mmCIF file of C-alpha atoms in Angstrom:
data_model
loop_
_atom_site.group_PDB
_atom_site.id
_atom_site.type_symbol
_atom_site.label_atom_id
_atom_site.label_comp_id
_atom_site.label_asym_id
_atom_site.label_seq_id
_atom_site.Cartn_x
_atom_site.Cartn_y
_atom_site.Cartn_z
ATOM 1 C CA MET A 1 -0.878 -8.034 39.689
ATOM 2 C CA ILE A 2 -1.027 -9.240 36.567
ATOM 3 C CA ASN A 3 -1.816 -7.506 33.705
ATOM 4 C CA PRO A 4 -4.058 -8.466 31.058
ATOM 5 C CA LEU A 5 -2.831 -6.925 28.129
ATOM 6 C CA ARG A 6 0.472 -7.537 29.205
ATOM 7 C CA PHE A 7 -0.199 -11.381 28.826
ATOM 8 C CA TRP A 8 -1.994 -11.131 25.929
ATOM 9 C CA THR A 9 1.259 -9.041 24.061
ATOM 10 C CA ARG A 10 3.597 -11.191 25.323
ATOM 11 C CA ALA A 11 1.986 -13.707 23.686
ATOM 12 C CA PRO A 12 3.044 -15.983 20.635
ATOM 13 C CA GLN A 13 1.996 -15.100 17.142
ATOM 14 C CA ALA A 14 0.517 -18.424 16.724
ATOM 15 C CA ARG A 15 -1.334 -18.663 21.066
ATOM 16 C CA ARG A 16 -2.592 -15.098 19.889
ATOM 17 C CA THR A 17 -3.661 -15.756 16.417
ATOM 18 C CA LEU A 18 -5.541 -19.133 18.314
ATOM 19 C CA LEU A 19 -6.728 -16.896 21.606
ATOM 20 C CA PHE A 20 -8.542 -14.114 19.011
ATOM 21 C CA ALA A 21 -10.233 -17.294 16.407
ATOM 22 C CA SER A 22 -11.323 -19.038 20.272
ATOM 23 C CA ALA A 23 -13.555 -16.089 21.784
ATOM 24 C CA THR A 24 -14.498 -14.462 17.712
ATOM 25 C CA HIS A 25 -16.136 -18.363 17.942
ATOM 26 C CA VAL A 26 -17.838 -17.901 21.817
ATOM 27 C CA TRP A 27 -19.699 -15.459 20.646
ATOM 28 C CA SER A 28 -21.052 -16.329 17.453
ATOM 29 C CA ASP A 29 -21.165 -19.851 18.279
ATOM 30 C CA LEU A 30 -23.430 -18.372 20.745
ATOM 31 C CA PHE A 31 -25.491 -16.020 18.075
ATOM 32 C CA PHE A 32 -26.555 -19.362 16.316
ATOM 33 C CA ALA A 33 -27.563 -21.777 18.879
ATOM 34 C CA LEU A 34 -29.224 -19.393 21.059
ATOM 35 C CA TYR A 35 -32.722 -20.360 18.673
ATOM 36 C CA ALA A 36 -32.251 -23.826 19.877
ATOM 37 C CA PRO A 37 -33.450 -23.322 23.826
ATOM 38 C CA LEU A 38 -36.200 -20.646 22.846
ATOM 39 C CA LEU A 39 -37.642 -22.869 19.383
ATOM 40 C CA PRO A 40 -40.493 -24.110 21.949
ATOM 41 C CA LEU A 41 -41.010 -20.974 24.160
ATOM 42 C CA ILE A 42 -41.374 -19.754 19.664
ATOM 43 C CA LYS A 43 -43.566 -21.511 19.311
ATOM 44 C CA ASP A 44 -45.744 -21.275 21.451
ATOM 45 C CA ASP A 45 -45.228 -17.711 21.392
ATOM 46 C CA LEU A 46 -46.251 -17.506 18.017
ATOM 47 C CA ASP A 47 -48.998 -21.030 17.061
ATOM 48 C CA LEU A 48 -46.007 -22.070 14.586
ATOM 49 C CA THR A 49 -46.084 -25.557 13.511
ATOM 50 C CA PHE A 50 -42.939 -27.413 13.651
ATOM 51 C CA THR A 51 -42.352 -27.130 9.547
ATOM 52 C CA GLU A 52 -42.548 -22.847 10.493
ATOM 53 C CA VAL A 53 -40.503 -24.013 13.629
ATOM 54 C CA ALA A 54 -37.739 -25.536 11.251
ATOM 55 C CA MET A 55 -38.110 -23.058 8.303
ATOM 56 C CA LEU A 56 -36.666 -20.332 11.138
ATOM 57 C CA LYS A 57 -33.187 -22.705 12.529
ATOM 58 C CA SER A 58 -32.999 -23.857 8.660
ATOM 59 C CA LEU A 59 -32.999 -19.539 6.611
ATOM 60 C CA TYR A 60 -30.289 -18.447 9.690
ATOM 61 C CA ALA A 61 -28.424 -21.842 9.377
ATOM 62 C CA ALA A 62 -28.377 -20.747 5.133
ATOM 63 C CA ALA A 63 -27.782 -17.201 6.319
ATOM 64 C CA SER A 64 -24.998 -17.423 6.986
ATOM 65 C CA ALA A 65 -23.713 -19.553 4.650
ATOM 66 C CA VAL A 66 -24.473 -17.610 1.569
ATOM 67 C CA LEU A 67 -21.408 -15.483 2.683
ATOM 68 C CA GLN A 68 -19.096 -18.329 3.364
ATOM 69 C CA VAL A 69 -17.366 -18.579 -0.570
ATOM 70 C CA PRO A 70 -16.456 -14.939 -0.694
ATOM 71 C CA VAL A 71 -15.724 -13.753 1.834
ATOM 72 C CA GLY A 72 -12.187 -15.920 1.579
ATOM 73 C CA PHE A 73 -11.247 -14.181 -1.746
ATOM 74 C CA MET A 74 -12.404 -11.135 0.804
ATOM 75 C CA ALA A 75 -10.224 -11.689 3.167
ATOM 76 C CA ASP A 76 -6.678 -11.228 1.055
ATOM 77 C CA ARG A 77 -8.023 -7.701 0.494
ATOM 78 C CA VAL A 78 -10.582 -6.380 3.980
ATOM 79 C CA GLY A 79 -8.043 -9.296 6.282
ATOM 80 C CA GLU A 80 -9.740 -11.740 7.990
ATOM 81 C CA PHE A 81 -9.255 -9.706 11.515
ATOM 82 C CA TRP A 82 -11.848 -7.321 10.008
ATOM 83 C CA LEU A 83 -14.387 -9.678 8.328
ATOM 84 C CA LEU A 84 -14.518 -10.909 11.973
ATOM 85 C CA VAL A 85 -15.929 -8.378 14.183
ATOM 86 C CA GLY A 86 -17.821 -7.112 11.156
ATOM 87 C CA GLY A 87 -19.468 -10.030 10.731
ATOM 88 C CA ASN A 88 -20.506 -11.628 14.124
ATOM 89 C CA LEU A 89 -21.851 -7.053 14.799
ATOM 90 C CA TRP A 90 -24.123 -7.857 11.880
ATOM 91 C CA VAL A 91 -25.281 -10.773 14.245
ATOM 92 C CA ALA A 92 -25.692 -9.282 16.786
ATOM 93 C CA VAL A 93 -27.438 -6.143 14.930
ATOM 94 C CA GLY A 94 -29.307 -9.126 13.580
ATOM 95 C CA LEU A 95 -30.594 -10.483 16.775
ATOM 96 C CA ILE A 96 -32.168 -7.067 17.931
ATOM 97 C CA GLY A 97 -34.342 -7.047 15.198
ATOM 98 C CA MET A 98 -35.249 -11.501 15.766
ATOM 99 C CA ALA A 99 -36.098 -9.430 19.587
ATOM 100 C CA LEU A 100 -38.442 -6.507 18.109
ATOM 101 C CA ALA A 101 -40.273 -8.778 15.425
ATOM 102 C CA PRO A 102 -43.847 -8.761 16.594
ATOM 103 C CA SER A 103 -44.604 -11.686 14.406
ATOM 104 C CA PHE A 104 -43.349 -14.263 12.219
ATOM 105 C CA ILE A 105 -42.562 -12.572 8.895
ATOM 106 C CA LEU A 106 -40.692 -10.396 10.060
ATOM 107 C CA LEU A 107 -38.943 -12.554 12.366
ATOM 108 C CA LEU A 108 -37.957 -14.673 9.162
ATOM 109 C CA ALA A 109 -37.146 -11.172 7.821
ATOM 110 C CA PHE A 110 -34.528 -10.290 10.238
ATOM 111 C CA THR A 111 -33.124 -13.426 10.807
ATOM 112 C CA LEU A 112 -32.620 -13.787 7.329
ATOM 113 C CA LEU A 113 -30.196 -10.590 7.174
ATOM 114 C CA GLY A 114 -28.616 -11.203 10.861
ATOM 115 C CA GLY A 115 -27.898 -14.526 10.012
ATOM 116 C CA LEU A 116 -25.612 -13.447 6.589
ATOM 117 C CA GLY A 117 -23.130 -11.912 8.979
ATOM 118 C CA GLY A 118 -22.546 -15.593 10.846
ATOM 119 C CA GLY A 119 -20.951 -16.288 7.162
ATOM 120 C CA THR A 120 -17.400 -14.865 8.478
ATOM 121 C CA GLN A 121 -16.473 -16.729 11.276
ATOM 122 C CA HIS A 122 -15.496 -19.912 10.552
ATOM 123 C CA PRO A 123 -13.708 -20.218 6.966
ATOM 124 C CA LEU A 124 -11.927 -17.477 8.275
ATOM 125 C CA ALA A 125 -11.644 -18.392 12.298
ATOM 126 C CA SER A 126 -10.244 -22.009 10.858
ATOM 127 C CA GLY A 127 -7.782 -20.570 8.090
ATOM 128 C CA ILE A 128 -6.424 -18.073 10.248
ATOM 129 C CA VAL A 129 -5.467 -21.545 12.858
ATOM 130 C CA SER A 130 -5.192 -23.651 10.676
ATOM 131 C CA ARG A 131 -1.579 -21.181 9.226
ATOM 132 C CA ALA A 132 -0.529 -20.358 12.130
ATOM 133 C CA TYR A 133 0.342 -23.805 13.163
ATOM 134 C CA ASP A 134 1.734 -27.211 11.372
ATOM 135 C CA SER A 135 0.297 -29.985 10.672
ATOM 136 C CA ARG A 136 1.906 -31.313 14.087
ATOM 137 C CA ALA A 137 -0.358 -29.375 15.726
ATOM 138 C CA ARG A 138 -3.181 -28.427 13.481
ATOM 139 C CA ALA A 139 -6.007 -30.957 14.501
ATOM 140 C CA THR A 140 -5.577 -30.176 18.372
ATOM 141 C CA ALA A 141 -5.974 -26.367 17.635
ATOM 142 C CA VAL A 142 -8.281 -26.520 15.161
ATOM 143 C CA GLY A 143 -10.187 -28.675 18.600
ATOM 144 C CA THR A 144 -9.494 -25.895 20.561
ATOM 145 C CA VAL A 145 -11.621 -23.654 17.925
ATOM 146 C CA ASN A 146 -13.988 -26.069 18.353
ATOM 147 C CA PHE A 147 -14.709 -26.637 22.371
ATOM 148 C CA ALA A 148 -14.151 -22.411 22.043
ATOM 149 C CA GLY A 149 -17.298 -22.074 19.599
ATOM 150 C CA ASP A 150 -19.037 -24.915 22.295
ATOM 151 C CA LEU A 151 -19.298 -22.667 25.037
ATOM 152 C CA GLY A 152 -21.286 -20.110 23.528
ATOM 153 C CA LYS A 153 -23.299 -23.396 22.780
ATOM 154 C CA MET A 154 -23.568 -25.065 25.929
ATOM 155 C CA ALA A 155 -23.890 -20.996 26.987
ATOM 156 C CA ALA A 156 -27.409 -20.997 24.830
ATOM 157 C CA PRO A 157 -29.374 -22.984 27.180
ATOM 158 C CA ALA A 158 -27.695 -21.215 30.239
ATOM 159 C CA PHE A 159 -28.847 -17.632 29.301
ATOM 160 C CA ALA A 160 -32.278 -18.707 28.536
ATOM 161 C CA LEU A 161 -32.428 -20.633 32.029
ATOM 162 C CA VAL A 162 -32.119 -16.802 33.258
ATOM 163 C CA VAL A 163 -33.792 -14.943 31.675
ATOM 164 C CA ALA A 164 -35.861 -15.883 29.075
ATOM 165 C CA VAL A 165 -37.490 -18.578 32.390
ATOM 166 C CA SER A 166 -38.140 -13.626 33.938
ATOM 167 C CA TYR A 167 -37.815 -11.668 30.563
ATOM 168 C CA GLY A 168 -39.528 -14.466 27.867
ATOM 169 C CA TRP A 169 -37.359 -15.770 24.486
ATOM 170 C CA ARG A 170 -37.631 -11.796 23.615
ATOM 171 C CA GLY A 171 -35.394 -10.602 26.100
ATOM 172 C CA THR A 172 -32.652 -13.199 26.302
ATOM 173 C CA MET A 173 -31.805 -12.052 22.111
ATOM 174 C CA LEU A 174 -32.161 -8.336 23.179
ATOM 175 C CA VAL A 175 -29.463 -9.261 26.775
ATOM 176 C CA ILE A 176 -27.334 -10.234 24.336
ATOM 177 C CA GLY A 177 -26.893 -8.667 21.034
ATOM 178 C CA ILE A 178 -26.193 -5.132 23.102
ATOM 179 C CA GLY A 179 -23.917 -7.804 25.171
ATOM 180 C CA ALA A 180 -21.900 -8.626 21.442
ATOM 181 C CA ILE A 181 -21.961 -5.315 20.123
ATOM 182 C CA ALA A 182 -20.846 -3.710 23.032
ATOM 183 C CA PHE A 183 -18.349 -7.186 22.954
ATOM 184 C CA PHE A 184 -16.573 -6.757 19.668
ATOM 185 C CA LEU A 185 -15.884 -2.588 19.451
ATOM 186 C CA ALA A 186 -13.872 -3.633 22.092
ATOM 187 C CA LEU A 187 -11.748 -5.897 21.105
ATOM 188 C CA MET A 188 -11.201 -3.397 17.577
ATOM 189 C CA PHE A 189 -8.409 -2.282 20.016
ATOM 190 C CA ILE A 190 -6.352 -5.200 19.541
ATOM 191 C CA ARG A 191 -6.478 -4.901 16.015
ATOM 192 C CA ARG A 192 -2.584 -4.384 17.141
ATOM 193 C CA SER A 193 -1.258 -6.664 19.096
ATOM 194 C CA VAL A 194 -3.170 -9.510 16.680
ATOM 195 C CA GLU A 195 -1.839 -8.954 13.621
ATOM 196 C CA ILE A 196 -3.102 -12.146 11.699
ATOM 197 C CA ASP A 197 -1.266 -12.043 8.705
ATOM 198 C CA ARG A 198 -2.886 -12.913 5.454
ATOM 199 C CA PRO A 199 -2.661 -15.438 3.099
ATOM 200 C CA GLU A 200 0.486 -14.720 1.042
ATOM 201 C CA PRO A 201 0.397 -16.054 -3.230
ATOM 202 C CA VAL A 202 0.575 -19.595 -3.548
ATOM 203 C CA GLU A 203 3.756 -20.441 -5.056
ATOM 204 C CA SER A 204 3.755 -21.320 -8.548
ATOM 205 C CA LYS A 205 5.496 -24.116 -7.929
ATOM 206 C CA ARG A 206 4.140 -24.992 -5.601
ATOM 207 C CA ALA A 207 0.372 -24.361 -7.826
ATOM 208 C CA ASP A 208 1.418 -26.667 -10.154
ATOM 209 C CA ALA A 209 1.940 -29.870 -7.813
ATOM 210 C CA TYR A 210 -1.256 -29.153 -6.114
ATOM 211 C CA ASP A 211 -3.229 -28.431 -9.769
ATOM 212 C CA GLY A 212 -1.669 -32.093 -11.223
ATOM 213 C CA THR A 213 -3.421 -34.145 -10.035
ATOM 214 C CA ASP A 214 -7.514 -34.999 -9.500
ATOM 215 C CA LYS A 215 -6.406 -36.635 -6.401
ATOM 216 C CA PRO A 216 -6.545 -33.430 -2.969
ATOM 217 C CA ILE A 217 -9.233 -32.442 -5.210
ATOM 218 C CA THR A 218 -11.287 -36.404 -5.208
ATOM 219 C CA GLY A 219 -10.413 -36.435 -1.299
ATOM 220 C CA PHE A 220 -11.221 -32.821 -0.017
ATOM 221 C CA LYS A 221 -14.490 -33.548 -2.595
ATOM 222 C CA ILE A 222 -15.428 -37.263 -0.209
ATOM 223 C CA LEU A 223 -14.728 -35.071 2.241
ATOM 224 C CA SER A 224 -17.296 -32.603 1.462
ATOM 225 C CA ILE A 225 -20.065 -34.651 1.310
ATOM 226 C CA VAL A 226 -18.861 -36.534 5.448
ATOM 227 C CA GLY A 227 -19.407 -33.222 6.421
ATOM 228 C CA PHE A 228 -23.149 -32.193 4.876
ATOM 229 C CA ILE A 229 -24.279 -35.701 6.005
ATOM 230 C CA ASP A 230 -22.476 -34.803 9.924
ATOM 231 C CA SER A 231 -24.130 -30.893 9.998
ATOM 232 C CA ALA A 232 -27.345 -32.330 8.564
ATOM 233 C CA ILE A 233 -27.011 -34.973 11.077
ATOM 234 C CA ARG A 234 -26.541 -32.038 14.131
ATOM 235 C CA ALA A 235 -28.623 -29.728 13.289
ATOM 236 C CA ALA A 236 -31.579 -31.982 12.854
ATOM 237 C CA ALA A 237 -31.011 -33.444 15.735
ATOM 238 C CA LEU A 238 -30.833 -29.177 17.607
ATOM 239 C CA THR A 239 -33.337 -28.109 16.623
ATOM 240 C CA PHE A 240 -35.543 -30.805 17.557
ATOM 241 C CA VAL A 241 -34.237 -32.935 20.820
ATOM 242 C CA PRO A 242 -36.509 -30.002 22.978
ATOM 243 C CA PHE A 243 -39.594 -30.766 21.762
ATOM 244 C CA ILE A 244 -38.844 -35.349 22.282
ATOM 245 C CA LEU A 245 -38.217 -34.236 26.104
ATOM 246 C CA GLU A 246 -41.455 -31.914 25.683
ATOM 247 C CA ASP A 247 -43.235 -34.604 24.452
ATOM 248 C CA ARG A 248 -41.515 -36.546 26.660
ATOM 249 C CA GLY A 249 -43.322 -34.263 29.583
ATOM 250 C CA MET A 250 -40.221 -31.811 30.653
ATOM 251 C CA GLU A 251 -41.030 -28.494 31.281
ATOM 252 C CA SER A 252 -38.775 -26.151 29.818
ATOM 253 C CA THR A 253 -36.615 -25.607 32.254
ATOM 254 C CA GLU A 254 -35.728 -29.349 32.203
ATOM 255 C CA ILE A 255 -35.427 -29.071 28.377
ATOM 256 C CA PHE A 256 -32.812 -25.979 29.268
ATOM 257 C CA ILE A 257 -30.668 -28.263 31.727
ATOM 258 C CA MET A 258 -30.459 -31.023 29.216
ATOM 259 C CA LEU A 259 -29.717 -29.069 26.272
ATOM 260 C CA ILE A 260 -26.945 -27.611 28.086
ATOM 261 C CA LEU A 261 -25.907 -31.326 29.215
ATOM 262 C CA LEU A 262 -25.932 -32.130 24.749
ATOM 263 C CA LEU A 263 -24.334 -28.857 24.966
ATOM 264 C CA ALA A 264 -21.068 -29.867 27.124
ATOM 265 C CA GLY A 265 -20.931 -32.760 25.777
ATOM 266 C CA GLY A 266 -20.435 -31.263 21.746
ATOM 267 C CA ALA A 267 -17.920 -29.400 23.791
ATOM 268 C CA PHE A 268 -16.157 -32.247 25.566
ATOM 269 C CA GLY A 269 -16.421 -34.615 22.551
ATOM 270 C CA LYS A 270 -14.825 -32.155 20.118
ATOM 271 C CA TYR A 271 -12.109 -31.316 21.532
ATOM 272 C CA LEU A 272 -10.950 -34.761 22.496
ATOM 273 C CA CYS A 273 -12.194 -35.895 18.949
ATOM 274 C CA GLY A 274 -9.372 -33.391 17.702
ATOM 275 C CA TRP A 275 -6.693 -34.390 19.876
ATOM 276 C CA PHE A 276 -7.554 -38.497 18.961
ATOM 277 C CA SER A 277 -7.309 -38.119 15.319
ATOM 278 C CA GLU A 278 -3.537 -36.794 15.289
ATOM 279 C CA ARG A 279 -3.445 -40.853 16.905
ATOM 280 C CA HIS A 280 -6.432 -41.962 15.194
ATOM 281 C CA GLY A 281 -6.862 -41.573 12.255
ATOM 282 C CA LEU A 282 -10.348 -39.342 10.936
ATOM 283 C CA ILE A 283 -12.556 -42.657 10.002
ATOM 284 C CA SER A 284 -11.974 -44.258 13.339
ATOM 285 C CA ILE A 285 -12.646 -40.802 14.954
ATOM 286 C CA VAL A 286 -16.611 -40.634 12.677
ATOM 287 C CA TRP A 287 -17.033 -43.774 13.034
ATOM 288 C CA VAL A 288 -17.811 -44.935 16.986
ATOM 289 C CA THR A 289 -19.567 -40.928 17.517
ATOM 290 C CA LYS A 290 -21.824 -41.402 15.017
ATOM 291 C CA ALA A 291 -22.348 -45.121 15.705
ATOM 292 C CA SER A 292 -22.737 -43.902 18.567
ATOM 293 C CA ALA A 293 -25.435 -40.436 17.808
ATOM 294 C CA ALA A 294 -27.360 -43.141 15.752
ATOM 295 C CA ILE A 295 -27.591 -45.150 19.275
ATOM 296 C CA PHE A 296 -28.263 -42.186 20.636
ATOM 297 C CA LEU A 297 -31.118 -40.237 18.292
ATOM 298 C CA VAL A 298 -33.944 -43.178 19.397
ATOM 299 C CA ALA A 299 -33.109 -43.853 22.558
ATOM 300 C CA THR A 300 -34.194 -40.820 23.081
ATOM 301 C CA ILE A 301 -37.539 -41.839 22.448
ATOM 302 C CA TYR A 302 -37.526 -44.989 24.783
ATOM 303 C CA ALA A 303 -34.857 -44.190 27.547
ATOM 304 C CA PRO A 304 -36.300 -44.265 30.598
ATOM 305 C CA MET A 305 -36.955 -40.328 31.468
ATOM 306 C CA VAL A 306 -34.003 -40.937 35.282
ATOM 307 C CA THR A 307 -31.300 -41.834 31.741
ATOM 308 C CA MET A 308 -32.172 -38.773 30.367
ATOM 309 C CA ALA A 309 -28.825 -36.175 31.351
ATOM 310 C CA PRO A 310 -25.983 -39.843 31.106
ATOM 311 C CA LEU A 311 -27.828 -39.777 27.179
ATOM 312 C CA MET A 312 -27.539 -36.357 26.751
ATOM 313 C CA VAL A 313 -23.649 -35.887 27.310
ATOM 314 C CA LEU A 314 -23.215 -38.313 25.610
ATOM 315 C CA LEU A 315 -25.350 -37.785 22.602
ATOM 316 C CA GLY A 316 -23.619 -34.564 22.496
ATOM 317 C CA ILE A 317 -20.112 -35.986 22.251
ATOM 318 C CA GLY A 318 -21.418 -38.244 19.279
ATOM 319 C CA LEU A 319 -22.802 -34.906 17.429
ATOM 320 C CA ASN A 320 -20.002 -32.604 17.742
ATOM 321 C CA GLY A 321 -17.451 -34.591 18.101
ATOM 322 C CA THR A 322 -16.308 -35.831 14.470
ATOM 323 C CA SER A 323 -16.878 -31.867 13.258
ATOM 324 C CA SER A 324 -12.979 -31.329 14.404
ATOM 325 C CA SER A 325 -10.964 -34.262 12.501
ATOM 326 C CA LEU A 326 -13.234 -33.002 9.445
ATOM 327 C CA TYR A 327 -12.310 -28.975 9.643
ATOM 328 C CA ALA A 328 -8.028 -30.110 10.205
ATOM 329 C CA THR A 329 -9.055 -33.023 8.274
ATOM 330 C CA VAL A 330 -10.037 -30.725 5.127
ATOM 331 C CA ALA A 331 -5.493 -28.280 5.536
ATOM 332 C CA SER A 332 -4.687 -32.095 4.503
ATOM 333 C CA PHE A 333 -6.416 -31.416 0.763
ATOM 334 C CA VAL A 334 -5.277 -27.709 0.514
ATOM 335 C CA PRO A 335 -2.153 -25.878 0.099
ATOM 336 C CA GLN A 336 -1.980 -22.447 3.257
ATOM 337 C CA ALA A 337 -3.012 -20.083 0.862
ATOM 338 C CA ARG A 338 -6.047 -21.199 -0.004
ATOM 339 C CA ARG A 339 -6.922 -22.729 2.736
ATOM 340 C CA SER A 340 -10.222 -19.516 3.741
ATOM 341 C CA ARG A 341 -11.522 -20.316 0.907
ATOM 342 C CA MET A 342 -11.618 -24.451 0.114
ATOM 343 C CA TYR A 343 -12.458 -23.800 3.680
ATOM 344 C CA GLY A 344 -15.132 -21.346 2.733
ATOM 345 C CA PHE A 345 -16.352 -23.765 0.251
ATOM 346 C CA PHE A 346 -16.421 -26.715 2.679
ATOM 347 C CA TYR A 347 -18.495 -25.270 5.299
ATOM 348 C CA THR A 348 -20.736 -23.718 2.870
ATOM 349 C CA THR A 349 -21.309 -26.871 1.949
ATOM 350 C CA ASN A 350 -21.719 -28.463 5.827
ATOM 351 C CA GLU A 351 -24.571 -25.179 5.751
ATOM 352 C CA ILE A 352 -26.120 -26.713 2.402
ATOM 353 C CA GLY A 353 -26.693 -30.311 5.249
ATOM 354 C CA SER A 354 -27.783 -27.479 8.224
ATOM 355 C CA PHE A 355 -30.480 -25.545 6.152
ATOM 356 C CA ALA A 356 -31.874 -28.448 4.405
ATOM 357 C CA ALA A 357 -32.182 -31.579 7.039
ATOM 358 C CA PRO A 358 -34.057 -29.539 9.611
ATOM 359 C CA LEU A 359 -36.913 -28.078 7.151
ATOM 360 C CA ALA A 360 -37.093 -32.053 6.063
ATOM 361 C CA PHE A 361 -37.521 -33.528 10.015
ATOM 362 C CA GLY A 362 -39.361 -30.970 10.273
ATOM 363 C CA ARG A 363 -42.400 -31.826 7.320
ATOM 364 C CA VAL A 364 -41.569 -35.592 9.235
ATOM 365 C CA ALA A 365 -42.797 -34.377 12.051
ATOM 366 C CA ASP A 366 -45.765 -32.717 10.600
ATOM 367 C CA VAL A 367 -46.914 -35.515 8.280
ATOM 368 C CA PHE A 368 -45.720 -38.372 11.479
ATOM 369 C CA SER A 369 -44.577 -37.249 14.106
ATOM 370 C CA ILE A 370 -41.708 -35.976 16.531
ATOM 371 C CA ARG A 371 -41.014 -39.726 17.189
ATOM 372 C CA ALA A 372 -40.921 -40.501 13.451
ATOM 373 C CA SER A 373 -39.258 -37.962 12.684
ATOM 374 C CA MET A 374 -36.190 -38.773 16.003
ATOM 375 C CA ALA A 375 -36.349 -42.414 14.691
ATOM 376 C CA LEU A 376 -35.247 -41.494 11.193
ATOM 377 C CA MET A 377 -32.332 -38.917 11.987
ATOM 378 C CA GLY A 378 -31.206 -41.867 13.631
ATOM 379 C CA LEU A 379 -31.455 -43.646 10.115
ATOM 380 C CA LEU A 380 -29.208 -40.642 8.801
ATOM 381 C CA ALA A 381 -26.880 -40.563 10.614
ATOM 382 C CA ALA A 382 -25.420 -44.672 10.577
ATOM 383 C CA THR A 383 -25.345 -43.323 6.468
ATOM 384 C CA ILE A 384 -23.169 -41.298 6.610
ATOM 385 C CA LEU A 385 -20.409 -44.712 7.745
ATOM 386 C CA PRO A 386 -19.805 -46.572 4.825
ATOM 387 C CA VAL A 387 -19.649 -43.314 3.469
ATOM 388 C CA SER A 388 -16.576 -42.348 5.139
ATOM 389 C CA LEU A 389 -14.590 -45.048 4.643
ATOM 390 C CA ALA A 390 -14.552 -43.909 0.304
ATOM 391 C CA LEU A 391 -11.442 -41.211 2.199
ATOM 392 C CA ARG A 392 -9.556 -43.697 2.989
ATOM 393 C CA GLY A 393 -7.239 -43.894 -0.349
ATOM 394 C CA PHE A 394 -7.042 -40.559 0.385
ATOM 395 C CA LEU A 395 -6.172 -39.652 3.974
ATOM 396 C CA ARG A 396 -2.181 -39.583 3.526
ATOM 397 C CA PRO A 397 0.995 -38.487 5.337
ATOM 398 C CA SER A 398 1.608 -34.088 4.997
ATOM 399 C CA PRO A 399 2.191 -32.684 1.414
ATOM 400 C CA ALA A 400 4.764 -30.899 0.621
ATOM 401 C CA TRP A 401 3.716 -27.934 1.589
ATOM 402 C CA GLU A 402 2.109 -28.300 5.239
ATOM 403 C CA GLU A 403 6.329 -28.844 6.098
ATOM 404 C CA ALA A 404 6.371 -25.290 4.741
#
């Protein structure tokens, strides 16, 4: 009989780090994807407008961005393990509060408070994995972590399909919140076997080499702009795809199934593109994924309903495939000891896009229509293509600090 704990402790350190980061990412992305399938139910239950629906999604994203930069600095003192476990426990408690909130105002308040804990996951998990693997395997490793997150996203509509149909959106949040608390409390017992090294101070020679040129910083800024647009498109689409499907006549159960397909495509796209970018480069990945996303977003308005299932899979690949390549590329501009911090900055700019886009497109849907909002999303997706070309002069072979 296989002993899971023995298997865990005998695994190489890099693999244990990858497994730990992936497990926490499954739960974290489940937390933050849960709103998407439940929003139509919440809208009907609380009689909300599209703008109010967008406020919930945007506030959740904004709250998760607040602590992303500070946790990169806190990791030096507290340690990444406790921040990752504690942050996810925080979100789980927030979900229970959301489930019990009797009004829109209180739901907003618990959304804000619960979302704050989400700031620990992405910068710290990406930071520890990028330190655990060298440049040859980093994109695949980061892609694996992001693929794990998409398994959590896929689980969100699956839980909604099973639980929300019988017990509503409140019951779904309550079950996931309680289950997550049990998981992360149990995770504390593997602390010694994980042994995540804290970032070491940058040697002065390498720090000077990095700070002596503006090229990496400029490249990082352009990459952050690309990440901002990518996150804005994805957040807006995940918020309003359920409503365009509802507008076209689908019932709740059908919508949940379409969202599972959408997020399954996203999971496949992230993993595939993380592997692909090592061979074909970031810009090629951006153009393939975002050009297809632009086309398929508009297609949700006009495509025959019989084609909607494969369309959701392809749209998911286009929406999510870009991000693995972007996350892995951050390490090309940042020395190892600064990665948790700089990933924090990168994810914060991404979350600003995730905050602003649902509000803007929700307002368009209220003033014009949900179909006009989807068409505008397709246009925004196309704008990332020329912006990404500005990175061509900054992408280069791995610098010396990556091989050390």
